[in-house]
Short mmCIF file of C-alpha atoms in Angstrom, two decimals:
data_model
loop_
_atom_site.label_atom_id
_atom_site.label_comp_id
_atom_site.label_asym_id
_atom_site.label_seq_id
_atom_site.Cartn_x
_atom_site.Cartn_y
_atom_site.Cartn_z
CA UNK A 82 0.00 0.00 0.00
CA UNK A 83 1.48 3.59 -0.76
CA UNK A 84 3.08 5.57 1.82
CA UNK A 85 3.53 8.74 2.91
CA UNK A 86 7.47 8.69 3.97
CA UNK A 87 9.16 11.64 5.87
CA UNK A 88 12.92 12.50 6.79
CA UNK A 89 14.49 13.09 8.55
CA UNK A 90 12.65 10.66 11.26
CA UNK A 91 14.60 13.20 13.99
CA UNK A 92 16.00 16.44 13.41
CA UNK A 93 18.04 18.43 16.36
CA UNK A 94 18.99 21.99 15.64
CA UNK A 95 20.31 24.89 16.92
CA UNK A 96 18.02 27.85 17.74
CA UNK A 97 17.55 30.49 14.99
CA UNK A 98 18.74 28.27 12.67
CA UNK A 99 16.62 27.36 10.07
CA UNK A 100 15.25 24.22 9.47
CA UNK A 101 13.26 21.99 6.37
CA UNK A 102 11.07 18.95 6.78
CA UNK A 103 10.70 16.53 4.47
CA UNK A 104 7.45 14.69 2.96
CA UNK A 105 6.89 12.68 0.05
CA UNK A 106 3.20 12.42 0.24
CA UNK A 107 1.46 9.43 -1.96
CA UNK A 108 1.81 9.87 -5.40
CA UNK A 109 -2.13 10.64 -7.31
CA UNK A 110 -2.83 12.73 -3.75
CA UNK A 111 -3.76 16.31 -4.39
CA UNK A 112 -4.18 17.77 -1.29
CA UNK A 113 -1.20 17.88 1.64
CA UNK A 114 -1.34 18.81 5.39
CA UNK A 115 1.30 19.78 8.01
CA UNK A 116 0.63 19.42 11.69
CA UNK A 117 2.44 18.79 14.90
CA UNK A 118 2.30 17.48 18.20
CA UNK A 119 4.04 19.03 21.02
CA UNK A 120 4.79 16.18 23.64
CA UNK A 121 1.96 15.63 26.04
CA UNK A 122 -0.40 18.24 24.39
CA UNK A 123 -2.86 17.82 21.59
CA UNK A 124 -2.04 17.33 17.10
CA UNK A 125 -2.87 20.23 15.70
CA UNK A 126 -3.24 21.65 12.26
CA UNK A 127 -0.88 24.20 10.83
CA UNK A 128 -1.20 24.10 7.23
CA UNK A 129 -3.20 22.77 3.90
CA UNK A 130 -1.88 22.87 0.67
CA UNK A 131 -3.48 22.45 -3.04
CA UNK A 132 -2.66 23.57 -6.66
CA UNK A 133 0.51 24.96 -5.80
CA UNK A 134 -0.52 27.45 -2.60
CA UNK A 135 -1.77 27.37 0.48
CA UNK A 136 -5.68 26.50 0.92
CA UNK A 137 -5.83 27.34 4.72
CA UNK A 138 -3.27 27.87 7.80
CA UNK A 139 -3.64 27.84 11.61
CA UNK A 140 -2.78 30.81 13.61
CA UNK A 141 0.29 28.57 14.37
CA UNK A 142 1.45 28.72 10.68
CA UNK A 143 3.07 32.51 11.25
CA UNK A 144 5.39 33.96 8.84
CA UNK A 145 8.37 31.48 10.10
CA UNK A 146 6.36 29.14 8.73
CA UNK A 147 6.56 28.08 4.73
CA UNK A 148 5.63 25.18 2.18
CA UNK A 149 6.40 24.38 -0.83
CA UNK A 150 6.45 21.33 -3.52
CA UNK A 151 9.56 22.10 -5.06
CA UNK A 152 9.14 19.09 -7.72
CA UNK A 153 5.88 17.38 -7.97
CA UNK A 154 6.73 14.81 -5.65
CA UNK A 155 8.28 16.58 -2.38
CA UNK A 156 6.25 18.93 0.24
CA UNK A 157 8.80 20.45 2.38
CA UNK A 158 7.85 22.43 5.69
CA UNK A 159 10.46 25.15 6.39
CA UNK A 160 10.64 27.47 9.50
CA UNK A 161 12.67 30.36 8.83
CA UNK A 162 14.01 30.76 12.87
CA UNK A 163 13.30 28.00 15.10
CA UNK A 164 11.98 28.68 18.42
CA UNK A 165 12.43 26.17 21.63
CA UNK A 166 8.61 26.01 21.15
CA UNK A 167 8.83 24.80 17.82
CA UNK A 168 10.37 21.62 19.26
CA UNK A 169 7.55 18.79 18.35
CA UNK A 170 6.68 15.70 16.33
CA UNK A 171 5.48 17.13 12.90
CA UNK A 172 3.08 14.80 10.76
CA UNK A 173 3.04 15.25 7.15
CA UNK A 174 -0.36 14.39 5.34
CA UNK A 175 -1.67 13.74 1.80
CA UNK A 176 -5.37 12.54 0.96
CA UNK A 177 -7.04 12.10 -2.96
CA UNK A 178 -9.76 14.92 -2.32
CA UNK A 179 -11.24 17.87 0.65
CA UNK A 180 -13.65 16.54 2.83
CA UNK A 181 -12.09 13.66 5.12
CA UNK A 182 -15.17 11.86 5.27
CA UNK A 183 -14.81 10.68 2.00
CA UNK A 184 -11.22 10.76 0.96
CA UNK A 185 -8.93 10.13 4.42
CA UNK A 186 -5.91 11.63 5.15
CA UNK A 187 -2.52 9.23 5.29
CA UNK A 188 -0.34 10.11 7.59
CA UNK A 189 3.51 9.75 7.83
CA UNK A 190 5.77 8.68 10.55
CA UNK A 191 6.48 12.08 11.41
CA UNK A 192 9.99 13.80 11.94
CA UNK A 193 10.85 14.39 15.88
CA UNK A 194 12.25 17.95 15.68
CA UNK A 195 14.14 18.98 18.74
CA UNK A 196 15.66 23.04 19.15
CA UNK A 197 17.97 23.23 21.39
CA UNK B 221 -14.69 26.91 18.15
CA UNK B 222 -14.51 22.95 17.87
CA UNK B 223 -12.95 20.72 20.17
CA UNK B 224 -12.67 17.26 21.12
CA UNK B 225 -11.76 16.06 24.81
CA UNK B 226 -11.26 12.54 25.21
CA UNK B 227 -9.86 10.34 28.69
CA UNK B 228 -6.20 10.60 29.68
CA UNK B 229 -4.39 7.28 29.83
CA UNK B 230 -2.82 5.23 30.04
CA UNK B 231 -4.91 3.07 30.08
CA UNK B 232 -3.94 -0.52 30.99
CA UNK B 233 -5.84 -3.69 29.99
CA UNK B 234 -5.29 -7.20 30.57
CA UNK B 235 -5.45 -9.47 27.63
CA UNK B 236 -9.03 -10.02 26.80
CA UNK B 237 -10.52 -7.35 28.80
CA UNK B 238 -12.77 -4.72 27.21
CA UNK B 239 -12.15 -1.46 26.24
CA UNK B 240 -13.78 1.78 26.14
CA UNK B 241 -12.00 5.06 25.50
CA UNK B 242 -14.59 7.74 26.14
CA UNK B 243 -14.31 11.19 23.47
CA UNK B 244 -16.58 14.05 23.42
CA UNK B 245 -16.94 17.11 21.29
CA UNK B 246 -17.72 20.51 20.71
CA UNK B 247 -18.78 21.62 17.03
CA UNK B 248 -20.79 24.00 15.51
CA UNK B 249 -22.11 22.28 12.33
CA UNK B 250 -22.33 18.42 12.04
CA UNK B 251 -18.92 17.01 11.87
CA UNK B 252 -17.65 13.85 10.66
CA UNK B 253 -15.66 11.66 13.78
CA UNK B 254 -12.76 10.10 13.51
CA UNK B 255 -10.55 7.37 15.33
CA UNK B 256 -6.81 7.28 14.77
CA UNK B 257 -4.33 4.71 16.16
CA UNK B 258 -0.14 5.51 16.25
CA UNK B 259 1.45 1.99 17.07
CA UNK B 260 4.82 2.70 18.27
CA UNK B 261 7.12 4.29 15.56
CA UNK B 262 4.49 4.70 13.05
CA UNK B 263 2.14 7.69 11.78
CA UNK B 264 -1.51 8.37 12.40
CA UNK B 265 -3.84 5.59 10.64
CA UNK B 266 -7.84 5.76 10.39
CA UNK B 267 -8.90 3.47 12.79
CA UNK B 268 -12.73 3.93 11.73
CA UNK B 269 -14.90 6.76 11.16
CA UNK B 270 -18.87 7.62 10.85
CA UNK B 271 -20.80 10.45 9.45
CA UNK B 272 -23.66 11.24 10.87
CA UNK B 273 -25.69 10.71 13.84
CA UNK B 274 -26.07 7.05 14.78
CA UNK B 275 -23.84 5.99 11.99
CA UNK B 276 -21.37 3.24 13.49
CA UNK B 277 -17.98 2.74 12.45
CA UNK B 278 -16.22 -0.34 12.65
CA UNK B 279 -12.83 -1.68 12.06
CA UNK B 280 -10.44 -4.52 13.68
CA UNK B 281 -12.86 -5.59 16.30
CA UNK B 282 -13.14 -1.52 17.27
CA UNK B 283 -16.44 -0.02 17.11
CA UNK B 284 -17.82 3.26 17.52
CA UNK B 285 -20.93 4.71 17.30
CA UNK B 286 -21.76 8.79 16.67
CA UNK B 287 -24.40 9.94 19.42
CA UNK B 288 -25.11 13.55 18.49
CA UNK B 289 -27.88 13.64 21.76
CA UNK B 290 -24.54 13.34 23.74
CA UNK B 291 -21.73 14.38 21.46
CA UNK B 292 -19.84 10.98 22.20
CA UNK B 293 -17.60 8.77 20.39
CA UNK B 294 -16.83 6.62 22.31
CA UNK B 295 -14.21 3.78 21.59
CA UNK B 296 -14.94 0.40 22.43
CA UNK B 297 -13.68 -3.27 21.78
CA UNK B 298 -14.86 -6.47 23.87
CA UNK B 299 -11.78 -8.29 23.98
CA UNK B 300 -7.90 -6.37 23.75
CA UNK B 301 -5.26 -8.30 22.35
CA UNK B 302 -1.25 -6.91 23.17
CA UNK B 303 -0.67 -5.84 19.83
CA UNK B 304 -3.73 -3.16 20.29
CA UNK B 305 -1.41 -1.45 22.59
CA UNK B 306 -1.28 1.99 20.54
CA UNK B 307 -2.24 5.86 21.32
CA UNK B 308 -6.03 6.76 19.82
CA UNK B 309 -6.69 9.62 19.16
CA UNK B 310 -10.28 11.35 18.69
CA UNK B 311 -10.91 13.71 15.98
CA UNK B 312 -13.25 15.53 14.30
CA UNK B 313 -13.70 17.40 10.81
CA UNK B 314 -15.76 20.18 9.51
CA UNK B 315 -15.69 21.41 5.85
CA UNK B 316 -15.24 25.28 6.28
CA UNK B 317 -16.90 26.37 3.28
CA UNK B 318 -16.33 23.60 1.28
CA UNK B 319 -12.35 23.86 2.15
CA UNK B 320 -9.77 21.40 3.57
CA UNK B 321 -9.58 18.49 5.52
CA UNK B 322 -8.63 19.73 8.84
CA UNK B 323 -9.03 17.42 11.62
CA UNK B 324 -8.94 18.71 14.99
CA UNK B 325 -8.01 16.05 17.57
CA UNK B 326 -8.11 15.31 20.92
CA UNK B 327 -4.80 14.75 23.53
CA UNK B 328 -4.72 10.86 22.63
CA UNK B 329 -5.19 7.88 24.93
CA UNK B 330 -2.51 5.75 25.49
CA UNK B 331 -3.58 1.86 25.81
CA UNK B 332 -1.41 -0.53 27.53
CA UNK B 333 -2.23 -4.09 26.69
CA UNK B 334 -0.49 -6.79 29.21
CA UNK B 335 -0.45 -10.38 28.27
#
């Protein structure tokens, strides 16, 4: 069954360094998701993506925040500046159509990132 | 705005004991519900989902059934095995003018399963 794979599966970094996740999302999806869990505390949305821009963002997604699908087949999340807050799991997602009901989302493995 | 609360874990079963992982929610329209389970080391997968009111979903042995009259979801399966030792997490989904597919999901539950 297809996948959607993300690297790196943990990512340490420095703070104020910048900092790109990784998502291949499965291959006839059209629609791709970010979110994250902070340990302990609840997955939340940040970001949805379709034809190329950004369909809807959380009031997490600020302007550290970017996507992009450099190629077709990658969705990368950058953050300009981490933050010690930014440290969390992140989840990529990718589903066939909008509305979850009838098209699910597939979620990766997620990439641990930790700012230190 | 929406929200889903569901128990805090962990929760820890023997082998063959029954589960129920109660989730509740907060919406202003008529959401869709979802399950997920994260095994250890692994992403999010649908557990089971249902519609509407009443609808059950099913899936693995899991059931759950939507009661809009309490705004429950609750999780339940009669008899755990130790390989359903997972996190579930509630969620729920609204289309916001016919936009995205954002879930918004509880804290997660984590289940314990001991042989």
């Amino acid at each position: 069954e297809p996948e959607v794979t993300q690297t790196p599966s943990h990512q340490v970094t420095q703070m104020g360094q910048e900092v790109i996740l990784r998502c291949v999302p499965i291959s006839n999806h059209l629609y791709f998701y970010w979110y994250r869990q902070i340990l302990g505390q609840k997955v939340e949305f940040l970001v949805s993506f379709y034809n190329n821009e950004i369909s809807e963002k959380s009031e997490i997604f600020d302007d550290q925040f970017s996507v992009e699908r450099p190629d077709g087949s990658n969705f990368t999340l950058k953050i300009r500046s981490t933050k010690l807050e930014d440290s969390a799991m992140y989840f990529c997602a990718s589903s066939k159509l909008t509305g979850e009901a009838s098209s699910p989302l597939h979620f990766g493995n997620g990439t641990r990132l930790t700012v230190t | 705005g929406d929200s889903v609360t569901q128990m805090e874990g962990p929760v820890t079963l023997s082998e063959e004991a029954f589960l129920t992982i109660n989730c509740t929610y907060t919406a202003t329209g008529y959401p869709s519900l979802f399950w997920y389970v994260q095994y250890p080391g692994e992403g999010l997968q649908l557990l089971l989902k249902a519609t509407k009111a009443d609808d059950k979903g099913s899936n693995k042995g899991f059931e759950a059934t939507y009661r809009k009259e309490t705004t429950s979801f609750h999780l339940e399966k009669g008899s755990v095995q130790v390989s359903d030792s997972a996190v579930y997490f509630c969620a729920l989904s609204e289309i916001y003018g016919g936009a995205t597919n954002k879930l918004i999901f509880g804290t997660g539950t984590l289940l314990a399963v001991q042989p």
